[in-house]
Amino acid sequence: MISRKQHDRMANAIRFLSMDAVEKANSGHPGLPMGAADVATVLFSRYLKFDPKAPLWADRDRFVLSAGHGSMLIYSLLHLTGYEDMTMEDLKLFRQLGSKTAGHPEYGHASGIETTTGPLGQGIANAVGMAIAERKLAEEFGSELQNHYTYVLCGDGCLMEGISHEAIALAGHLKLNKLVLFWDDNNITIDGAVSLSDSTDQIARFQAVHWNTIRVDGHNPEEIAAAIEAAQKSDRPTFIAAKTVIGFGAPNKAGTHKVHGSPLGAEEIAATRRALDWEAEAFTVPADILEAWRAAGKRSVGARREWEGRLDATETAKKSEFTRRFAGELPENLDAAVDAYKKKIADAPPTVATRKASEDALEVINGTLPETLGGSADLTPSNNTKTSQMKSITPTDFSGRYMHWGIREHGMAAAMNGIALHGGLIPYSGGFMIFTDYCRPSIRLAALMGIRVIHVLTHDSIGVGEDGPTHEPIEHMAALRAIPNLLMFRPADAVETAECWQLALKERHRPSGLALTRQNLAPSRLKYEAENLCAKGAYELVAADNAKVSIFASGSEVELAVKAAADLNGKGIAARVVSVPCFELFAEQPEAYRKAVIGNAPVKIAAEAAVRQGWDYFIGSDGDFIGMHSFGASGPAKDLFKHFGITAEAIVAAAEKKLA
Ligand SMILES: Cc1ncc(C[n+]2csc(CCOP(=O)(O)OP(=O)(O)O)c2C)c(N)n1
């Protein structure tokens, strides 16, 4: 039992470490850690199931600090509870280059940081994904192995961001009852009072999306504890609105936006010391308080050992499957399955849209990998993401493997990040490529974190046709290629689609996107090759001795390039074709390979039904580009390709003009 006095002192340890670190860095956000310290103390000292000595324990409770600017809250907690890789030295290096204690919590910097947060609202949606993963894995492996809560702390900012609504509506719909969201209800944002810009009745809002809601005084430990206990028993996700004072304890600045994002200053810190009766010097935690915190960090050792015992006692096949999946390793038979599929289609190369080719590849993949969790943002029949193995997940039945995300691209992409971070599952989405604009922040965070999520992005060009320019990606390939650590694949036919899927799945630490067509494409790979040719990012598809023309193309334009090369060769102009399914993988190849693939034909032409940006890498600034120079238009796809001059004839004409 933790006395009120002890609780207060434990919470004050968070407050002072946060104040001290922000002061030393001369930058950061002391207000949130000071205001939310009581909530965090109750959660971490009495309820959160975690073991700092086993930070990756698969059944630990997850804690997400959605209000990432309050990063000193989590850094303090990790240090106090005994995570070995969060030392006092690390706290002193807050916000310094190369430190673990970055301005906002970054996944991978230190154990206990479950996700990267900072862009407000993302953490809530990540947590929804984690709760989905828990429920799914509990269904699959049983509650002996998966049975944990997901807690998330957010501020006013997170709740104002639209992504929060996508996420909470889905969580309410799915009845994710092991999800608990604390709202640091302090009425302050950067500009001042929340009332400057918002007057939402948050309780009513959460009730409207079927959450259990509880209001507490966020500085009253027993009220907070009672709310957590009620949340744990709820049949719905729980929203705990904790009324707090930002910068609690600072006599002159508490309750104002002055403590949100600036150091308190030596004088105010001294005044806070007096107000909270805190004798210890900066970056020092009184021994008895550190001991109490360390004891809190040991609370779940027994639970963890019992869990390990249950895992050990689990039947061998199930145990190794569970372990494999949490290690993020793929089953050994994936390559053989993809290879057999490649052989099969080589016998009669199909003319298909790559979205359909993706479905066919997924049929093989999903039959081999039980860990894939597919889904679509309400475009299942268009994205072709639901294969025969994929029964729908419903609020009452999580035995399926397919999420109907609803029309919520942003929430979907962020929740997928949460699923991947949770472990045990590989999420893939379905959506129209154009709407990566609606979820780009989450795709970027997946890339920043280095996690395996795969986005199926269909309707990848003016090939969309009749839906017109609002639905036709133009700049999206370039914009997505601009995100570091994201692999963007644009396969040209069924074989390349299977190869790109295989590559995406094997990327343990990178997200991928597959840009896929709506329209049918003629096969470009006509014979079986064991090697995954897409693995090098670009490869010579049609060779020519002493080529005068090199044509580089991706996806739907490979077919045009092959036809143009045949025409040119027929006219006695030696032309070769390079298929470019993935810029990023190509850039990683040795220089000799890149030079050989780019070649030295005097005429270089690139074809992609999108903007030129990026293609100069292949064709140089004096190369010719056959692609889009404006937004698209509404009409039959064939007419559009003609209208915008993206045809084999245009490639031939460009080559001839250059050679003339
Ligand atoms: C998407 C996004 N927009 C803007 C910001 C910049 N920002 C950081 S904190 C903040 C205000 C948040 O207010 P609140 O959540 O109430 O936090 P508190 O003031 O209580 O610390 C803003 C606008 C951000 N981090 N993310």
XYZ file of C-alpha atoms and ligand atoms in Angstrom:
686
model
C 0.000 0.000 0.000
C 1.368 3.360 -0.995
C 0.504 6.137 1.445
C -0.660 9.485 0.172
C 2.553 11.059 1.335
C 4.643 8.491 -0.436
C 2.540 8.811 -3.568
C 3.047 12.557 -3.557
C 6.770 12.205 -3.212
C 6.945 9.606 -5.954
C 5.001 11.902 -8.256
C 7.185 14.817 -7.260
C 10.244 12.825 -8.302
C 8.800 12.830 -11.832
C 8.068 16.522 -11.573
C 11.560 17.489 -10.467
C 13.391 15.240 -12.900
C 11.297 16.753 -15.663
C 11.876 20.304 -14.520
C 15.592 19.672 -14.095
C 16.066 18.049 -17.496
C 14.148 20.763 -19.311
C 16.071 23.417 -17.438
C 19.418 21.833 -18.284
C 18.507 21.422 -21.941
C 17.045 24.901 -21.889
C 14.279 23.429 -23.996
C 11.353 21.075 -23.564
C 7.945 20.727 -21.997
C 7.729 20.558 -18.210
C 4.003 21.292 -17.939
C 2.607 17.930 -18.956
C 4.906 15.714 -16.871
C 4.219 17.888 -13.837
C 0.481 17.853 -14.401
C 0.161 14.188 -15.293
C 2.614 12.918 -12.685
C -0.123 11.717 -10.353
C -1.930 9.736 -13.015
C 1.348 8.202 -14.167
C 2.429 7.399 -10.648
C -0.777 5.557 -9.834
C -0.626 3.645 -13.093
C 3.048 2.672 -12.920
C 3.249 2.034 -9.204
C 0.043 0.063 -8.825
C -1.395 -1.252 -12.076
C 0.879 -1.348 -15.101
C 2.125 -4.899 -15.722
C 5.708 -4.454 -16.793
C 9.185 -5.592 -15.964
C 12.092 -3.258 -16.685
C 14.376 -6.294 -16.746
C 12.298 -7.888 -19.516
C 11.177 -4.921 -21.572
C 10.094 -7.041 -24.523
C 7.982 -9.466 -22.516
C 5.225 -10.208 -25.015
C 2.435 -9.975 -22.467
C 3.451 -6.723 -20.803
C 0.904 -3.958 -20.636
C 1.646 -1.326 -23.232
C 1.928 2.308 -22.236
C 1.818 4.986 -24.914
C 2.513 8.647 -24.255
C 0.478 10.114 -27.061
C 1.291 13.628 -25.935
C 4.899 13.055 -26.938
C 6.017 16.560 -26.075
C 5.740 15.494 -22.453
C 8.591 13.048 -23.083
C 10.251 13.736 -19.737
C 7.293 11.971 -18.142
C 8.205 8.679 -19.734
C 11.956 9.150 -19.445
C 11.548 9.852 -15.720
C 9.317 6.819 -15.279
C 11.718 4.537 -17.124
C 14.618 5.727 -15.033
C 12.750 5.572 -11.746
C 11.309 2.106 -12.305
C 14.711 0.684 -13.145
C 15.121 0.344 -16.891
C 18.863 -0.141 -17.112
C 19.225 1.773 -20.327
C 17.704 4.934 -18.906
C 20.302 6.288 -16.518
C 20.421 9.618 -14.726
C 23.147 10.509 -17.216
C 20.636 9.965 -20.016
C 18.195 12.305 -18.309
C 20.903 14.925 -18.081
C 21.422 14.585 -21.823
C 17.777 15.356 -22.555
C 17.367 16.708 -26.070
C 21.080 16.454 -26.898
C 22.315 15.070 -30.167
C 22.716 11.311 -30.070
C 21.048 10.889 -26.676
C 18.305 8.366 -25.979
C 16.270 11.141 -24.495
C 15.257 12.881 -27.686
C 12.858 15.807 -27.659
C 9.993 13.428 -28.298
C 10.057 9.730 -27.384
C 11.576 7.723 -30.187
C 10.942 4.043 -30.607
C 14.196 2.118 -30.460
C 16.105 4.726 -28.485
C 15.500 3.021 -25.176
C 13.464 0.105 -23.970
C 10.064 0.958 -22.625
C 9.393 3.444 -25.414
C 6.661 1.528 -27.182
C 6.227 3.953 -30.063
C 7.459 7.235 -31.420
C 5.120 10.057 -30.532
C 5.100 13.779 -31.036
C 2.728 14.330 -33.931
C -0.337 14.664 -31.738
C -3.041 12.046 -31.933
C -0.823 9.335 -33.415
C -0.278 7.655 -30.075
C -3.993 7.179 -29.495
C -4.308 5.426 -32.837
C -1.139 3.395 -32.203
C -2.657 2.258 -28.938
C -5.848 1.231 -30.709
C -3.678 -0.919 -32.978
C -1.926 -2.436 -29.982
C -5.252 -3.261 -28.390
C -6.430 -4.846 -31.641
C -3.256 -6.934 -31.753
C -3.715 -8.054 -28.156
C -7.287 -9.119 -28.731
C -6.426 -10.904 -31.954
C -3.482 -12.756 -30.418
C -5.464 -13.631 -27.302
C -8.027 -15.188 -29.586
C -5.352 -17.081 -31.441
C -2.997 -18.146 -28.664
C -5.270 -18.006 -25.648
C -5.397 -15.755 -22.645
C -2.582 -17.696 -20.965
C -0.183 -16.079 -23.419
C -1.897 -12.821 -24.330
C -3.820 -10.941 -21.750
C -2.707 -7.398 -21.222
C -4.002 -3.852 -21.173
C -2.997 -0.947 -23.374
C -2.850 2.403 -21.611
C -2.437 5.685 -23.356
C -2.085 9.223 -22.090
C -3.149 12.092 -24.276
C -3.637 15.808 -24.007
C -6.083 18.281 -25.469
C -4.031 18.434 -28.650
C -4.338 14.696 -29.323
C -8.089 14.908 -28.904
C -8.401 17.843 -31.262
C -6.520 16.110 -34.055
C -8.852 14.361 -36.477
C -6.926 11.109 -36.305
C -8.091 10.667 -32.730
C -11.644 10.461 -33.886
C -10.976 7.806 -36.481
C -9.172 5.798 -33.844
C -11.642 6.116 -30.990
C -14.649 5.450 -33.185
C -13.077 2.216 -34.348
C -12.034 1.235 -30.830
C -15.548 1.856 -29.565
C -17.040 -0.100 -32.411
C -14.723 -3.049 -31.831
C -15.330 -2.934 -28.068
C -11.617 -2.882 -27.283
C -12.282 -3.137 -23.585
C -8.636 -3.509 -22.613
C -7.813 -0.085 -23.937
C -7.658 2.714 -21.397
C -7.169 6.309 -22.469
C -6.243 8.959 -19.926
C -6.942 12.517 -20.897
C -4.714 15.073 -19.236
C -7.570 17.531 -19.014
C -5.676 20.676 -18.133
C -7.493 23.174 -20.305
C -4.239 24.546 -21.709
C -2.522 24.336 -25.070
C 0.283 26.419 -26.541
C -1.759 29.459 -27.445
C -3.482 29.609 -24.108
C -6.781 28.246 -22.848
C -8.423 25.427 -24.779
C -11.500 27.659 -24.985
C -9.676 29.725 -27.613
C -10.261 26.985 -30.125
C -12.387 24.185 -28.746
C -15.527 23.614 -26.761
C -16.088 19.909 -27.326
C -17.812 17.968 -24.579
C -15.240 15.181 -24.647
C -17.197 12.906 -22.324
C -20.237 13.146 -24.573
C -18.035 12.605 -27.581
C -16.546 9.401 -26.196
C -19.922 8.188 -25.051
C -21.231 8.729 -28.558
C -18.654 6.290 -29.864
C -19.503 3.744 -27.189
C -16.719 4.237 -24.698
C -16.983 3.872 -20.986
C -16.213 7.304 -19.545
C -15.027 8.304 -16.097
C -14.150 11.700 -14.700
C -11.551 11.999 -11.968
C -9.561 14.582 -10.145
C -6.196 13.927 -11.762
C -4.387 14.803 -8.564
C -6.322 12.397 -6.387
C -4.572 9.012 -6.398
C -7.514 7.060 -5.014
C -9.911 8.443 -7.594
C -7.414 7.596 -10.327
C -6.960 4.093 -8.923
C -10.682 3.489 -8.719
C -11.080 4.617 -12.308
C -8.384 2.239 -13.517
C -10.010 -0.628 -11.663
C -13.367 0.211 -13.186
C -11.735 0.442 -16.613
C -10.212 -2.985 -16.194
C -13.664 -4.429 -15.642
C -15.354 -2.550 -18.454
C -16.784 -4.266 -21.505
C -15.830 -1.216 -23.559
C -12.728 0.909 -23.953
C -12.453 3.446 -21.167
C -11.826 7.166 -21.316
C -10.584 8.589 -18.040
C -10.867 12.349 -18.064
C -8.372 13.408 -15.430
C -8.748 17.032 -14.439
C -5.255 18.313 -13.884
C -3.301 21.511 -13.496
C -0.558 21.930 -16.065
C 2.774 22.471 -14.367
C 1.301 21.324 -11.047
C 3.388 22.597 -8.161
C 4.953 25.632 -9.806
C 3.537 28.440 -7.659
C 3.511 31.181 -10.276
C 3.238 29.362 -13.577
C 1.033 26.331 -12.910
C -2.237 26.398 -14.786
C -0.913 28.649 -17.531
C 0.499 28.092 -20.984
C 3.827 29.433 -19.715
C 4.684 25.958 -18.412
C 3.640 24.117 -21.547
C 6.854 24.307 -23.497
C 9.489 26.400 -21.784
C 11.913 25.852 -18.940
C 10.541 27.126 -15.658
C 13.665 29.105 -14.841
C 15.819 28.796 -11.757
C 13.656 31.054 -9.659
C 10.410 29.235 -10.334
C 12.082 25.872 -9.804
C 13.331 27.071 -6.432
C 9.837 28.265 -5.595
C 8.411 24.891 -6.662
C 10.932 23.139 -4.411
C 9.630 25.117 -1.489
C 6.001 24.666 -2.460
C 6.310 20.905 -2.801
C 8.686 20.573 0.127
C 11.374 18.939 -1.991
C 14.863 19.122 -0.568
C 16.812 17.056 -3.054
C 19.123 18.767 -5.474
C 18.710 18.744 -9.214
C 18.869 15.270 -10.754
C 18.810 13.600 -7.364
C 16.055 11.358 -6.145
C 15.869 10.788 -2.380
C 16.912 7.213 -1.590
C 13.581 6.176 -0.062
C 11.691 7.438 -3.096
C 14.005 5.768 -5.541
C 13.558 2.578 -3.554
C 9.787 2.890 -3.716
C 9.961 3.417 -7.448
C 12.316 0.478 -7.937
C 9.915 -1.666 -5.930
C 7.161 -0.558 -8.288
C 9.379 -1.691 -11.154
C 9.628 -5.144 -9.589
C 5.899 -5.530 -8.984
C 5.293 -7.706 -12.021
C 8.332 -9.967 -11.819
C 6.135 -12.740 -10.442
C 3.564 -12.291 -13.162
C 6.271 -12.352 -15.773
C 7.756 -15.560 -14.359
C 4.353 -17.190 -14.234
C 3.788 -16.192 -17.838
C 7.142 -17.685 -18.811
C 6.109 -20.845 -17.032
C 2.902 -20.937 -19.031
C 4.811 -20.383 -22.249
C 7.217 -23.180 -21.336
C 4.320 -25.488 -20.610
C 2.693 -24.669 -23.939
C 2.644 -27.404 -26.497
C 5.827 -27.219 -28.598
C 4.375 -26.249 -31.955
C 2.237 -23.478 -30.490
C 5.067 -22.238 -28.350
C 7.516 -22.049 -31.217
C 4.928 -20.359 -33.388
C 4.283 -17.743 -30.695
C 7.996 -17.185 -30.209
C 8.706 -17.007 -33.930
C 5.997 -14.483 -34.494
C 7.068 -12.214 -31.676
C 10.635 -12.433 -32.962
C 9.296 -11.138 -36.268
C 10.746 -14.060 -38.206
C 9.018 -15.413 -41.271
C 8.208 -19.104 -41.656
C 10.810 -20.954 -43.661
C 8.390 -22.077 -46.339
C 7.520 -18.592 -47.589
C 10.216 -18.549 -50.271
C 9.263 -21.977 -51.541
C 5.606 -20.974 -51.718
C 6.342 -17.788 -53.663
C 8.704 -19.676 -55.922
C 6.114 -22.351 -56.689
C 3.631 -19.597 -57.474
C 6.115 -17.885 -59.808
C 6.645 -21.182 -61.616
C 2.932 -21.652 -61.950
C 2.264 -18.271 -63.511
C 5.270 -18.577 -65.808
C 3.458 -21.423 -67.553
C 0.717 -19.066 -68.691
C 1.658 -15.483 -67.806
C -1.615 -13.716 -67.057
C -2.811 -10.371 -68.331
C -4.076 -8.870 -65.097
C -4.243 -5.662 -63.151
C -1.493 -5.669 -60.552
C -4.138 -5.206 -57.838
C -5.496 -8.579 -58.944
C -1.983 -9.996 -59.187
C -1.507 -8.800 -55.621
C -4.591 -10.694 -54.549
C -3.252 -13.831 -56.203
C 0.122 -13.405 -54.516
C -1.629 -12.752 -51.206
C -3.606 -15.926 -51.591
C -0.282 -17.774 -51.469
C 1.221 -15.548 -48.786
C -1.770 -15.615 -46.466
C -1.918 -19.373 -46.834
C 1.685 -19.556 -45.674
C 1.907 -16.772 -43.098
C -0.677 -16.941 -40.345
C 0.572 -13.629 -38.974
C -0.664 -11.405 -41.768
C -3.558 -9.195 -40.768
C -5.135 -7.726 -43.854
C -7.609 -4.965 -44.265
C -8.912 -2.096 -46.265
C -10.291 1.366 -45.692
C -13.651 0.363 -47.133
C -12.296 -0.499 -50.552
C -12.006 -4.240 -50.236
C -13.477 -5.071 -53.644
C -11.192 -2.500 -55.273
C -8.016 -3.230 -53.351
C -8.337 -7.007 -53.653
C -6.904 -7.445 -50.190
C -9.271 -10.095 -48.852
C -8.151 -13.585 -49.748
C -9.881 -16.870 -49.032
C -8.204 -17.210 -45.609
C -9.369 -13.801 -44.467
C -12.492 -13.934 -42.413
C -13.657 -10.522 -41.201
C -12.891 -9.413 -37.680
C -16.043 -8.206 -35.938
C -16.688 -6.647 -32.534
C -17.654 -10.031 -31.177
C -15.336 -12.267 -33.142
C -11.613 -11.755 -33.499
C -10.911 -15.152 -34.996
C -10.739 -13.557 -38.457
C -7.712 -11.925 -40.006
C -9.324 -9.102 -41.907
C -10.001 -5.608 -40.616
C -12.713 -3.457 -42.032
C -11.060 -0.195 -41.105
C -13.922 1.886 -42.393
C -13.262 5.101 -44.244
C -10.390 5.998 -41.967
C -7.069 5.951 -43.819
C -5.203 7.905 -41.190
C -6.519 5.891 -38.289
C -5.845 2.700 -40.207
C -2.226 3.514 -40.985
C -1.510 4.617 -37.418
C -3.262 1.608 -35.904
C -1.272 -0.624 -38.244
C 1.864 0.936 -36.798
C 0.568 -0.024 -33.371
C -0.106 -3.571 -34.517
C 3.394 -3.921 -35.927
C 4.924 -2.403 -32.792
C 2.930 -4.736 -30.588
C 4.457 -7.724 -32.311
C 3.087 -11.057 -33.422
C 1.339 -9.769 -36.527
C 2.226 -8.250 -39.900
C -0.414 -5.732 -40.893
C -1.163 -4.841 -44.476
C -3.689 -2.292 -45.625
C -5.781 -1.557 -48.625
C -6.514 1.897 -49.935
C -6.496 4.072 -52.997
C -3.010 5.384 -53.593
C -4.317 8.933 -53.873
C -5.368 8.770 -50.230
C -1.871 8.249 -48.960
C -2.305 12.002 -48.613
C -4.732 11.149 -45.840
C -2.336 8.897 -43.960
C 1.090 10.102 -44.927
C 2.007 11.176 -41.365
C 1.572 7.602 -40.158
C 3.454 6.130 -43.101
C 6.262 8.539 -42.321
C 6.303 7.468 -38.688
C 6.444 3.803 -39.724
C 9.511 4.677 -41.782
C 11.041 6.678 -38.948
C 10.469 3.823 -36.506
C 11.639 1.186 -38.968
C 8.692 -1.155 -38.663
C 7.144 -3.667 -41.006
C 3.808 -2.440 -42.236
C 2.746 -2.896 -45.820
C 0.386 -0.629 -47.689
C -1.482 -1.933 -50.694
C -2.026 1.211 -52.783
C -4.227 0.481 -55.719
C -5.458 2.744 -58.506
C -1.982 4.104 -58.915
C -2.279 6.493 -61.873
C -4.549 8.000 -64.499
C -5.309 4.340 -65.171
C -8.032 4.987 -62.587
C -9.943 6.503 -65.486
C -13.463 7.693 -64.981
C -13.139 8.730 -61.330
C -10.970 11.554 -62.573
C -8.271 13.828 -61.186
C -9.374 13.732 -57.559
C -8.648 10.017 -57.618
C -5.602 9.904 -59.861
C -2.205 9.920 -58.165
C 0.257 12.167 -59.974
C 2.864 13.285 -57.460
C 2.345 10.444 -55.004
C 5.071 8.066 -56.149
C 7.583 10.896 -55.931
C 6.202 12.108 -52.620
C 6.340 8.637 -51.105
C 9.770 7.933 -52.575
C 10.900 11.068 -50.769
C 10.253 9.454 -47.380
C 13.497 7.903 -46.157
C 13.417 4.240 -45.156
C 10.177 3.540 -47.012
C 10.257 1.097 -49.891
C 7.920 2.020 -52.704
C 7.263 -0.804 -55.129
C 5.560 -0.367 -58.473
C 5.473 -3.804 -60.082
C 4.816 -4.288 -63.778
C 3.053 -7.635 -63.869
C 2.053 -10.680 -61.855
C 5.586 -11.989 -61.417
C 6.958 -8.663 -60.278
C 3.992 -8.227 -57.947
C 4.754 -11.546 -56.256
C 8.425 -10.656 -56.007
C 7.661 -7.240 -54.535
C 5.355 -8.797 -51.951
C 8.098 -11.220 -51.001
C 10.544 -8.349 -50.594
C 8.139 -6.245 -48.562
C 7.484 -9.118 -46.180
C 11.175 -9.755 -45.711
C 11.854 -6.170 -44.712
C 11.887 -6.578 -40.966
C 12.723 -2.949 -40.312
C 11.156 -0.990 -43.130
C 7.629 -0.246 -44.218
C 6.652 -0.759 -47.826
C 4.034 0.459 -50.242
C 2.893 -1.382 -53.314
C 1.559 0.865 -56.062
C -0.841 -1.253 -58.061
C -2.944 -0.705 -61.115
C -6.646 -0.763 -61.576
C -6.264 -1.661 -65.254
C -5.039 -4.887 -66.800
C -1.410 -5.142 -67.842
C 0.220 -7.502 -70.312
C 2.849 -9.700 -68.682
C 6.404 -8.458 -69.026
C 8.166 -11.385 -67.401
C 7.492 -14.295 -69.679
C 9.694 -17.017 -68.318
C 10.379 -18.404 -64.892
C 13.431 -17.133 -63.091
C 14.307 -18.385 -59.670
C 15.997 -15.142 -58.704
C 13.867 -12.335 -57.329
C 14.801 -9.785 -59.971
C 12.954 -6.978 -58.207
C 15.324 -7.333 -55.260
C 17.842 -5.133 -57.012
C 15.270 -2.415 -57.524
C 15.860 -2.193 -61.280
C 17.041 -4.708 -63.817
C 17.428 -5.116 -67.534
C 14.248 -6.622 -68.866
C 15.016 -6.327 -72.581
C 18.667 -6.353 -73.567
C 20.215 -4.863 -76.686
C 23.798 -4.800 -77.894
C 25.203 -1.342 -78.364
C 21.881 0.132 -77.370
C 21.183 3.565 -78.746
C 18.153 3.932 -76.505
C 17.566 2.894 -72.904
C 13.985 3.012 -71.699
C 13.353 2.964 -67.963
C 9.844 2.333 -66.732
C 7.844 1.139 -63.767
C 4.498 -0.551 -63.329
C 1.985 -0.044 -66.099
C 4.490 1.767 -68.298
C 6.823 -1.219 -68.561
C 4.431 -2.726 -71.059
C 4.660 0.472 -73.129
C 8.439 0.491 -72.860
C 8.667 -3.096 -74.098
C 6.427 -2.299 -77.041
C 8.380 0.879 -77.855
C 11.679 -1.020 -77.722
C 10.304 -3.635 -80.107
C 9.235 -0.897 -82.502
C 12.612 0.813 -82.290
C 14.504 -2.444 -82.723
C 12.266 -3.168 -85.727
C 13.415 0.114 -87.183
C 17.011 -0.810 -86.647
C 17.478 1.344 -83.559
C 18.894 -0.800 -80.787
C 16.798 -0.227 -77.690
C 16.806 -1.844 -74.268
C 14.330 -1.743 -71.406
C 14.997 -1.501 -67.713
C 12.185 -2.310 -65.342
C 12.339 -0.178 -62.206
C 10.061 -1.642 -59.549
C 11.811 0.027 -56.597
C 14.012 3.137 -56.613
C 15.169 2.635 -53.055
C 16.489 -0.894 -53.520
C 18.242 0.144 -56.699
C 20.002 2.985 -54.917
C 21.414 0.429 -52.493
C 23.092 -1.685 -55.180
C 26.834 -1.524 -55.765
C 27.964 1.205 -58.097
C 29.056 -1.239 -60.790
C 25.571 -2.743 -60.954
C 23.890 0.636 -61.049
C 26.201 1.825 -63.792
C 25.608 -1.297 -65.832
C 21.829 -1.057 -65.485
C 21.704 2.638 -66.295
C 24.101 1.969 -69.151
C 25.493 4.473 -71.581
C 23.019 4.573 -74.426
C 23.049 8.069 -75.905
C 19.302 8.368 -75.476
C 17.680 7.757 -72.129
C 13.944 7.869 -71.667
C 11.862 7.196 -68.576
C 8.177 6.377 -68.593
C 5.950 6.551 -65.552
C 2.380 7.848 -65.476
C 3.334 10.328 -62.775
C 5.582 13.353 -62.302
C 9.192 13.290 -63.430
C 10.665 14.049 -60.022
C 13.242 11.410 -59.153
C 13.677 9.957 -62.618
C 16.654 12.156 -63.472
C 18.640 9.694 -61.373
C 18.231 7.291 -64.309
C 17.994 9.543 -67.342
C 19.907 12.652 -66.282
C 18.576 16.142 -66.728
C 18.849 15.819 -70.487
C 16.862 12.597 -70.686
C 13.301 12.466 -71.933
C 10.385 11.800 -69.654
C 7.076 10.357 -70.721
C 4.668 10.971 -67.898
C 2.376 13.486 -66.269
C 2.897 17.227 -66.207
C -0.469 18.192 -64.767
C -3.375 16.725 -62.877
C -5.258 13.960 -64.654
C -8.793 13.975 -65.993
C -11.963 11.940 -65.995
C -12.484 9.516 -68.865
C -11.797 5.974 -69.933
C -8.230 5.032 -69.008
C -7.192 4.248 -72.555
C -8.281 7.718 -73.672
C -6.415 9.323 -70.809
C -3.115 7.618 -71.604
C -3.483 8.812 -75.159
C -4.551 12.304 -74.139
C -1.602 12.740 -71.816
C 0.823 11.256 -74.314
C 1.815 8.224 -72.300
C 2.023 5.656 -75.088
C 4.554 3.414 -76.770
C 4.332 5.686 -79.807
C 5.272 8.685 -77.685
C 8.328 6.856 -76.380
C 9.355 5.904 -79.930
C 8.813 9.448 -81.146
C 10.870 10.885 -78.299
C 13.713 8.494 -79.071
C 13.668 9.227 -82.769
C 13.591 12.954 -82.159
C 16.621 12.727 -79.893
C 18.522 10.617 -82.392
C 17.630 12.753 -85.395
C 0.109 17.164 -35.233
C 0.763 18.164 -34.341
N 0.448 19.451 -34.462
C 1.058 20.379 -33.688
C 1.997 20.007 -32.781
C 2.701 21.052 -31.958
N 2.249 20.996 -30.563
C 2.925 20.334 -29.637
S 2.187 20.364 -28.131
C 0.923 21.311 -28.728
C -0.197 21.741 -27.823
C -0.796 20.581 -27.198
O -1.624 20.928 -26.154
P -1.991 19.833 -25.073
O -2.190 18.546 -25.724
O -3.099 20.376 -24.257
O -0.678 19.699 -24.227
P -0.306 20.459 -22.886
O -0.394 21.923 -23.161
O -1.278 20.027 -21.879
O 1.084 20.033 -22.591
C 1.105 21.578 -30.079
C 0.180 22.390 -30.881
C 2.297 18.652 -32.682
N 3.215 18.175 -31.846
N 1.647 17.747 -33.452
